[in-house]
Structure formats: C-alpha cells, structure tokens
C-alpha cells in the first residue's frame, strides 16, 4: 500500500454565520469570520489516495488523472467563487473548514475508486496556521 | 543605511470589475477575478523601511513599533474585510494589487517617518505565484 | 471524526547536556548542541485535535479557543525563554525535542478535553530538517 | 512511542518509460515525463523513525546517526545522478516515485534497526504539488 | 512605477561540463554537477516587469498575458527537457544558471514590451539554497 | 552584471540588552528579547554577490567557493553559539540583526573580492516575519 498526495489550490470568499442567530451572537462565536461583507482565503487542498502499485504503470494512480478529477469535481466549482452561495456541493451547508473537507470527501470518494485507488485523506489549509483533515470516518 | 522588513498578513475578499463596463467586458479583461459574488486571498504584506542604525538601540526602527503602525493603519482595516466596500483608504479605488500597494504606501509613508526611518518598499503577495512591489515613485 | 491543527511558534534557547557526564562525553553524544553558552531555535508547534463536528458551530473546536489554551499553557512559558532553566513544565527534564513534545502533551491533554475534543498529536519542528511527533502513547 | 523525522534532499535526473512500449504509448501514459533526453527534480526525502525515548540520551535516535545512514545508503547514491541508470538499488526497476519510496524503505529498514529504532515512513516529494508515502506494508 | 512579479516553474535535466576539458578537469571545477548521465532540478522562475499602472485596467500588465508569454516562450521549451540538448534558445551555450537567466532575458525582453511594460528582472532558483538574478545590464 | 545568492543557516542564542541600562529600561525597549537567560533563533543568511559571468566557467563565482567562505568566516563562528559571548567578529557589539548584518558584511567583503566578485547584499532572516538587509553603504 502506497499513499500518493496531490496538491491543488483555490482562492475563494466565504463567511461563517448562522442565519438563525443575531449578528451579536454570530460575532461572539465566529468573530471577524462572520463579517457580512465576506472575507477570503488562498486554500490549499491536499488529496491523498492509497492503493497497490500497478505492475504495468508503476503508479498507484496516474497523477494526471488524479489532478483531472480534483479540478473537474472541486476546483472548477470553488476557485474564485463564494463558498456560501455558488458551490453546488456546499448548498445549504455551513462552510467551516471541517464541513468543507467532509463535502470534498463525498465528491471525490467514488471518483478515486474509478481510478482504481482508495481515497485516504482530504486536507485543507486555510491559513499558514490552520488546517483540517478528514479520513472518511 | 540598513533595510528592515516586517511581514504582516491579512485575509480579505475582493473583486476586479469596472461598473461602467458590461459583465462580458469585465469577464474578458479580469476573467474569474470579476466574479460578482467575490473571491478572496491570504495576502502577505512586506513593509521595508530604511535608515541609519541608532547608536542607542542598535535598531533602524523598533520592530514592535513598525508592527504596531502596520496593524493600526492597515491590517485592522483590511483583515477579514471586503476590499471593494469596507476599507476607508481604498474608497472609490479599483482594488488591483497594483493600486492596493500604492494606497498602503500613502497610509504608511508618514507613519514611518514618525518612527525616524524612511519607507522603502511595499510588497504585497496575492498568491504564491504573484506579487507586486512599490517604491514610492 | 475530523482532525484540526493549529500552528503556534516560539523562539527559545536551550542546551543538550547531562550534568553527570564530562564535557567530552557531552560533546561526543550531543555535539555542538551541548555548547555551554546555549544556542537556540525558532520552534514551530503543531497541535492536532480530533472530534466530532458540532451541529451548532460547524467546528470540532473553535480555533480561537485552541489558540488561547496553547498560548496560555505553552507559548507564554517558552517563548523567548531558556528551556533548560525557566519553564515550569520542563523542570528537571532533559530538553530534547522528544521530551519537550511529551511534556507539551501532558500540559494540553486535559485542556483540549475541556474544549470538548481530544488531543491527537503534538508535532514540534526544530529546524527545516528535523521534527518530532507524539500521539500520546 | 515518539516519531522522529529527518529531511534530506537530492537533485536527480530520471525518465518514466517502458522499453517494451512504443514511444507513442509511453507518451500517452507518461506524458512529458517520458522525454527520452530525461528531465529532473529537486527531491525532498523525509525519513520517519519511531521508538522509545532513551533514558540515557533523551533521544529516539541521535539525528547525527539517522542523517549519516540516510546520506550513506541513499543520498550518496542518488544525488546528482540519473535514477534510471546509475543507482544500484534501483537497477532494473521502473523509477516512479512509488517504486523509489519502496526501494528506499528496503535500503533503510535494517539500518534504522541497528540504531535501535523502527522505520515508520518514507516520504518523497517530487514537486511542490506531489508526494508519495510508504509505511512498509 | 510599480513592479509585478510572476512565478512559473519547470523541471529539467542538465549537466555542467566543457567538451574541451578532460573529465577530471570538469569534475574538479563543476563537481558532481558534471555527471555525464545528467542530473536535474525543479527550477522556479520569477519574472519581474515594471511600468505605469493603467488607468483603464488598474494593471501594469494583465497577469494572464504575462503568464502566457512566459509559458509560450520559456516554459514550453524547458519543462521536462534536457537543457543541454533540447532548448532552441540555449543551443551552443553553457547551461549555468547565470547563462540561463541571461538567455531568458533575451527571449522575454521584447515580448514584455509588446504588453506595454518593461522587463525588470529574471530570477531563477535552482535549489532552496541558490538563486541567480539578472537585470539586463 | 549577474547577481548570485547563496543561503546558509545557523542556530544561535542571543539577548538584546545594554549593560548601562536598568533591567526595567532594557525590558521597556527590548521587551522579551532582553530575557537575561537568553533566547534563540534559526537564522537564515543570504549572501548576494555580483560580477561578470566568466567565459571560462560560466559562473560569476563557483558556488562551492562562495559556500566555503561563508561557512569558514561566518557559519563556523556563529552556528550553535551565543552571539553575545562567543563570536570574535561580534565582540563588544550590540547583537541586533542590523548590527549583525553589518558585521557579516565586514567579514565577507574582502573574501568575495578574492573570488573575483563583489559583495552586493547581506540579508539575515530572524523569524518568518522579520529580516534585515545591508548593501554596504
């Protein structure tokens, strides 16, 4: 079993807030991340897959394919977008980094299987000081 | 003459567009950066000042002071904000990185003088692939 | 189960040596790290916690709280300090990176529980070429 | 159990291709990585070992020793070399990153044991966007 | 005058040697960089241009255009190539980093002018420890 | 004229304080950097030299030589040392980053000339947020 990781990047706007809370409550819990006029990040997405090394290609997966499915199913939908408003797989979800990584996992799990490998980890870096990881369970 | 650089960071939303242009023209020139629902970045701001080394303190400027004026005059106004809407020193300006660095220069030039040094360069990194520098002229 | 990591930094002096050994033996085992006049590092501390994502906040833990306990229980005690002399939770301990991570774990394990999560990993980077991780067992 | 990681670097040329395939088939699968005139990378190798912390030295392993065996058994053989042609432990192997990490594992597993620890992970970074990890099984 | 920098990357093989020298002389001067079987690097290319900020677009140059000319005139020719053999603008040249930056300058100077700006600096990073800059004179 | 930069690193302890000042005054000006028990940093030193590209070697300077003089005249004297006490070329000097870069310039200026090039800049990074540059005047 070998683990292969591909990094892709996207720049997006978002806001942490709950509609059912007052502005004060939102600010108390989410601080400046609740700014009504949005803020944004350069997100770094690390997708790790695992599998056996193919005797034919020497690869777990061809990185061209791994990159392609990440771009098609994730990056094209989130890059230069507003995560609260414009992303189909985040509709009606709260856009904390925790919930984003779980949502990305759902989008990619089957696609990675189609490449003959298994999704192992979704890691998302929001700033140089914070990142979140999800292993599917 | 010694040059001292302090890095500070901020996360903000913005959008590149001109109100007098059609959406098509905006998209043609600014691409996905013109997204009406905004996008955002982790900006890295490098402020370089120059001056003589003080015989008293061994400093050109005390970094505590340099950091303080950057935070007070810039970071507190742009961090977790929308650069198109919420920043006093960017009002009615187009928020390209080029114009942001010039605007930051204007905010800091006098403040650095009050510390006994001279502003030398404002550098702003928008992504790991792009940055802009301004030397005041 | 989602994993959330917060990075904090500190700059400290230390020295690797055993009082019961001769200077020669100390130098033979610890090399220049045994320098009697100390040396120092920019340490990077990565604290990873795990837990369920709260339906209320969308968080495993609020990063403001995670950052606060790391600063209060660790950074305020080690930043710009001498690790051999000044740190209460390192008293009478050998200050190898291995022992520091175990000691940091002891300081934070209960504090993370009070936030409703579980401490998963303490990682400490001493230089760009070396880091140590501890998972509590 | 504490985990200690040492990074070492090497710069090498290589090429992905299978002699039994046509040039077209090689290009189709391996793309520009199959260039007959080679290309190359700055590889970053992260070797993670695990073990108990010695009561005598405060170390899992002395990093001087860990660095020495990595340099002696790996770096001296691959740095500024052609991975397809010149490396004894890669002879007759396909030089994908997946197969390189498994081959490095075989070279180091016993050497780490001689230091009194256990090899835990071989991680190899090929570009800032790709890396591969192997845990020995 | 504002300065705008774009980073692009390429991975290439090369070798430092002079045909008119013996292998011994080549090794004495160029060390392991003279390895007859080549070695390689992940090169990072920083292209800095300068100019006035356009009242129309808020840009010195549109980064899409700057990126396009770098990719068309440089990256497409050097990425996953052998710098000694395959690059038209390096034919019959010695491929030290010094000479590569001068050659890249020659390729881009006119192209940058066509974008309405002025080429200011070509910087090429060979490893994390070495880089070379050329300002055109 | 081409500019070549070599990075070298050192880890050292130091303290900012003036013997003629009270502890209170030292703390007021230098903050926690005045800690009597020292603190330390991973310093990154960037030495930039400039010169003509040799027709014989294709180099401004051979990086092996540049690295050698930096290690011999600087790194061997400061690495794993106490900058206030143990460094000949810092004797009786205040060890602010500003004064360290000027002192390193004095050590290297003539040595670089012996290599046939000219010292252009000494840059010293103290943390990821601060660095200082000196150009010799």
PDB file of N, CA and C in Angstrom, chain B residues 16 18 21 25 27-31 94 96 98-99 101-102 128-135 137, chain E residues 1-9 46 48 53-64 123:
ATOM      1  N   UNK B  16     -12.460  42.188  -9.053  1.00  0.00           N
ATOM      2  CA  UNK B  16     -11.964  43.123 -10.052  1.00  0.00           C
ATOM      3  C   UNK B  16     -13.062  43.388 -11.069  1.00  0.00           C
ATOM      4  N   UNK B  18     -15.210  46.855 -13.380  1.00  0.00           N
ATOM      5  CA  UNK B  18     -15.484  48.266 -13.589  1.00  0.00           C
ATOM      6  C   UNK B  18     -16.975  48.421 -13.828  1.00  0.00           C
ATOM      7  N   UNK B  21     -18.399  49.027 -17.264  1.00  0.00           N
ATOM      8  CA  UNK B  21     -18.267  48.004 -18.299  1.00  0.00           C
ATOM      9  C   UNK B  21     -19.386  46.978 -18.156  1.00  0.00           C
ATOM     10  N   UNK B  25     -17.512  42.350 -20.838  1.00  0.00           N
ATOM     11  CA  UNK B  25     -16.227  43.057 -20.933  1.00  0.00           C
ATOM     12  C   UNK B  25     -15.417  42.821 -19.648  1.00  0.00           C
ATOM     13  N   UNK B  27     -15.563  40.258 -17.692  1.00  0.00           N
ATOM     14  CA  UNK B  27     -15.070  38.883 -17.688  1.00  0.00           C
ATOM     15  C   UNK B  27     -13.918  38.715 -18.673  1.00  0.00           C
ATOM     16  N   UNK B  28     -14.040  39.393 -19.808  1.00  0.00           N
ATOM     17  CA  UNK B  28     -12.992  39.285 -20.836  1.00  0.00           C
ATOM     18  C   UNK B  28     -11.649  39.799 -20.304  1.00  0.00           C
ATOM     19  N   UNK B  29     -11.683  40.913 -19.567  1.00  0.00           N
ATOM     20  CA  UNK B  29     -10.435  41.512 -19.087  1.00  0.00           C
ATOM     21  C   UNK B  29      -9.972  40.878 -17.773  1.00  0.00           C
ATOM     22  N   UNK B  30     -10.898  40.703 -16.845  1.00  0.00           N
ATOM     23  CA  UNK B  30     -10.499  40.279 -15.498  1.00  0.00           C
ATOM     24  C   UNK B  30     -10.750  38.796 -15.225  1.00  0.00           C
ATOM     25  N   UNK B  31     -11.373  38.115 -16.169  1.00  0.00           N
ATOM     26  CA  UNK B  31     -11.581  36.678 -16.021  1.00  0.00           C
ATOM     27  C   UNK B  31     -12.373  36.382 -14.775  1.00  0.00           C
ATOM     28  N   UNK B  94     -10.049  51.232  -7.608  1.00  0.00           N
ATOM     29  CA  UNK B  94     -10.067  49.908  -8.192  1.00  0.00           C
ATOM     30  C   UNK B  94      -9.096  49.064  -7.358  1.00  0.00           C
ATOM     31  N   UNK B  96      -7.045  46.453  -7.663  1.00  0.00           N
ATOM     32  CA  UNK B  96      -5.961  45.605  -8.163  1.00  0.00           C
ATOM     33  C   UNK B  96      -4.819  45.660  -7.149  1.00  0.00           C
ATOM     34  N   UNK B  98      -1.815  46.303  -7.709  1.00  0.00           N
ATOM     35  CA  UNK B  98      -1.004  47.487  -8.016  1.00  0.00           C
ATOM     36  C   UNK B  98      -1.531  48.710  -7.252  1.00  0.00           C
ATOM     37  N   UNK B  99      -2.844  48.883  -7.262  1.00  0.00           N
ATOM     38  CA  UNK B  99      -3.396  50.083  -6.626  1.00  0.00           C
ATOM     39  C   UNK B  99      -3.420  49.928  -5.103  1.00  0.00           C
ATOM     40  N   UNK B 101      -1.073  48.425  -3.298  1.00  0.00           N
ATOM     41  CA  UNK B 101       0.264  48.739  -2.745  1.00  0.00           C
ATOM     42  C   UNK B 101       0.508  50.248  -2.718  1.00  0.00           C
ATOM     43  N   UNK B 102       0.043  50.952  -3.754  1.00  0.00           N
ATOM     44  CA  UNK B 102       0.229  52.406  -3.754  1.00  0.00           C
ATOM     45  C   UNK B 102      -0.579  53.042  -2.616  1.00  0.00           C
ATOM     46  N   UNK B 128       0.917  32.428  -4.249  1.00  0.00           N
ATOM     47  CA  UNK B 128       2.318  32.009  -4.277  1.00  0.00           C
ATOM     48  C   UNK B 128       2.961  32.311  -5.630  1.00  0.00           C
ATOM     49  N   UNK B 129       2.173  32.657  -6.626  1.00  0.00           N
ATOM     50  CA  UNK B 129       2.696  32.922  -7.969  1.00  0.00           C
ATOM     51  C   UNK B 129       2.739  34.393  -8.367  1.00  0.00           C
ATOM     52  N   UNK B 130       2.176  35.282  -7.557  1.00  0.00           N
ATOM     53  CA  UNK B 130       2.085  36.688  -7.948  1.00  0.00           C
ATOM     54  C   UNK B 130       2.428  37.610  -6.790  1.00  0.00           C
ATOM     55  N   UNK B 131       3.245  38.620  -7.045  1.00  0.00           N
ATOM     56  CA  UNK B 131       3.364  39.694  -6.073  1.00  0.00           C
ATOM     57  C   UNK B 131       3.694  41.005  -6.766  1.00  0.00           C
ATOM     58  N   UNK B 132       3.454  42.092  -6.045  1.00  0.00           N
ATOM     59  CA  UNK B 132       3.618  43.426  -6.597  1.00  0.00           C
ATOM     60  C   UNK B 132       4.423  44.253  -5.596  1.00  0.00           C
ATOM     61  N   UNK B 133       5.300  45.130  -6.117  1.00  0.00           N
ATOM     62  CA  UNK B 133       6.136  45.979  -5.262  1.00  0.00           C
ATOM     63  C   UNK B 133       6.011  47.430  -5.694  1.00  0.00           C
ATOM     64  N   UNK B 134       6.075  48.319  -4.715  1.00  0.00           N
ATOM     65  CA  UNK B 134       6.049  49.765  -4.998  1.00  0.00           C
ATOM     66  C   UNK B 134       7.091  50.447  -4.117  1.00  0.00           C
ATOM     67  N   UNK B 135       7.898  51.332  -4.783  1.00  0.00           N
ATOM     68  CA  UNK B 135       8.988  52.009  -4.087  1.00  0.00           C
ATOM     69  C   UNK B 135       8.722  53.502  -3.917  1.00  0.00           C
ATOM     70  N   UNK B 137       7.704  55.797  -6.173  1.00  0.00           N
ATOM     71  CA  UNK B 137       7.817  56.741  -7.301  1.00  0.00           C
ATOM     72  C   UNK B 137       7.658  56.011  -8.630  1.00  0.00           C
TER      73      UNK B 137
ATOM     74  N   UNK E   1       5.765  54.072 -10.969  1.00  0.00           N
ATOM     75  CA  UNK E   1       6.363  52.813 -11.424  1.00  0.00           C
ATOM     76  C   UNK E   1       6.054  51.702 -10.405  1.00  0.00           C
ATOM     77  N   UNK E   2       5.357  50.689 -10.858  1.00  0.00           N
ATOM     78  CA  UNK E   2       5.061  49.551  -9.994  1.00  0.00           C
ATOM     79  C   UNK E   2       5.691  48.300 -10.617  1.00  0.00           C
ATOM     80  N   UNK E   3       6.151  47.385  -9.734  1.00  0.00           N
ATOM     81  CA  UNK E   3       6.832  46.176 -10.178  1.00  0.00           C
ATOM     82  C   UNK E   3       5.919  44.969  -9.934  1.00  0.00           C
ATOM     83  N   UNK E   4       5.736  44.160 -10.962  1.00  0.00           N
ATOM     84  CA  UNK E   4       4.862  42.994 -10.863  1.00  0.00           C
ATOM     85  C   UNK E   4       5.668  41.738 -11.169  1.00  0.00           C
ATOM     86  N   UNK E   5       5.546  40.734 -10.308  1.00  0.00           N
ATOM     87  CA  UNK E   5       6.315  39.509 -10.488  1.00  0.00           C
ATOM     88  C   UNK E   5       5.401  38.303 -10.650  1.00  0.00           C
ATOM     89  N   UNK E   6       5.726  37.485 -11.618  1.00  0.00           N
ATOM     90  CA  UNK E   6       5.009  36.234 -11.852  1.00  0.00           C
ATOM     91  C   UNK E   6       5.986  35.077 -11.700  1.00  0.00           C
ATOM     92  N   UNK E   7       5.598  34.067 -10.925  1.00  0.00           N
ATOM     93  CA  UNK E   7       6.413  32.855 -10.793  1.00  0.00           C
ATOM     94  C   UNK E   7       5.870  31.769 -11.706  1.00  0.00           C
ATOM     95  N   UNK E   8       6.748  31.112 -12.448  1.00  0.00           N
ATOM     96  CA  UNK E   8       6.406  29.892 -13.185  1.00  0.00           C
ATOM     97  C   UNK E   8       7.467  28.844 -12.841  1.00  0.00           C
ATOM     98  N   UNK E   9       7.147  27.598 -13.013  1.00  0.00           N
ATOM     99  CA  UNK E   9       8.073  26.534 -12.616  1.00  0.00           C
ATOM    100  C   UNK E   9       8.369  25.587 -13.778  1.00  0.00           C
ATOM    101  N   UNK E  46      11.167  33.545 -11.633  1.00  0.00           N
ATOM    102  CA  UNK E  46      10.428  34.762 -11.255  1.00  0.00           C
ATOM    103  C   UNK E  46      10.714  35.838 -12.292  1.00  0.00           C
ATOM    104  N   UNK E  48      10.016  39.637 -13.275  1.00  0.00           N
ATOM    105  CA  UNK E  48       9.525  40.921 -12.757  1.00  0.00           C
ATOM    106  C   UNK E  48       9.494  41.948 -13.879  1.00  0.00           C
ATOM    107  N   UNK E  53       0.793  52.129 -13.864  1.00  0.00           N
ATOM    108  CA  UNK E  53      -0.481  51.445 -13.651  1.00  0.00           C
ATOM    109  C   UNK E  53      -1.507  52.033 -14.626  1.00  0.00           C
ATOM    110  N   UNK E  54      -2.098  51.205 -15.445  1.00  0.00           N
ATOM    111  CA  UNK E  54      -3.067  51.662 -16.446  1.00  0.00           C
ATOM    112  C   UNK E  54      -4.333  52.201 -15.772  1.00  0.00           C
ATOM    113  N   UNK E  55      -4.749  53.380 -16.210  1.00  0.00           N
ATOM    114  CA  UNK E  55      -5.985  53.945 -15.685  1.00  0.00           C
ATOM    115  C   UNK E  55      -7.194  53.119 -16.090  1.00  0.00           C
ATOM    116  N   UNK E  56      -7.058  52.394 -17.162  1.00  0.00           N
ATOM    117  CA  UNK E  56      -8.174  51.596 -17.668  1.00  0.00           C
ATOM    118  C   UNK E  56      -8.346  50.279 -16.896  1.00  0.00           C
ATOM    119  N   UNK E  57      -7.246  49.549 -16.718  1.00  0.00           N
ATOM    120  CA  UNK E  57      -7.371  48.203 -16.125  1.00  0.00           C
ATOM    121  C   UNK E  57      -6.875  48.132 -14.682  1.00  0.00           C
ATOM    122  N   UNK E  58      -6.170  49.158 -14.220  1.00  0.00           N
ATOM    123  CA  UNK E  58      -5.603  49.077 -12.876  1.00  0.00           C
ATOM    124  C   UNK E  58      -4.390  48.170 -12.804  1.00  0.00           C
ATOM    125  N   UNK E  59      -3.912  47.722 -13.956  1.00  0.00           N
ATOM    126  CA  UNK E  59      -2.785  46.788 -14.018  1.00  0.00           C
ATOM    127  C   UNK E  59      -1.559  47.458 -14.634  1.00  0.00           C
ATOM    128  N   UNK E  60      -0.364  46.965 -14.285  1.00  0.00           N
ATOM    129  CA  UNK E  60       0.826  47.243 -15.089  1.00  0.00           C
ATOM    130  C   UNK E  60       0.755  46.370 -16.338  1.00  0.00           C
ATOM    131  N   UNK E  61       0.563  45.092 -16.108  1.00  0.00           N
ATOM    132  CA  UNK E  61       0.235  44.153 -17.195  1.00  0.00           C
ATOM    133  C   UNK E  61      -0.833  43.215 -16.665  1.00  0.00           C
ATOM    134  N   UNK E  62      -1.620  42.677 -17.544  1.00  0.00           N
ATOM    135  CA  UNK E  62      -2.558  41.642 -17.157  1.00  0.00           C
ATOM    136  C   UNK E  62      -1.759  40.364 -16.892  1.00  0.00           C
ATOM    137  N   UNK E  63      -1.875  39.814 -15.676  1.00  0.00           N
ATOM    138  CA  UNK E  63      -1.067  38.641 -15.336  1.00  0.00           C
ATOM    139  C   UNK E  63      -1.361  37.451 -16.244  1.00  0.00           C
ATOM    140  N   UNK E  64      -2.559  37.378 -16.782  1.00  0.00           N
ATOM    141  CA  UNK E  64      -2.854  36.317 -17.758  1.00  0.00           C
ATOM    142  C   UNK E  64      -1.919  36.431 -18.954  1.00  0.00           C
ATOM    143  N   UNK E 123      14.782  36.134 -12.311  1.00  0.00           N
ATOM    144  CA  UNK E 123      15.368  35.425 -11.167  1.00  0.00           C
ATOM    145  C   UNK E 123      15.093  33.937 -11.337  1.00  0.00           C
TER     146      UNK E 123
END
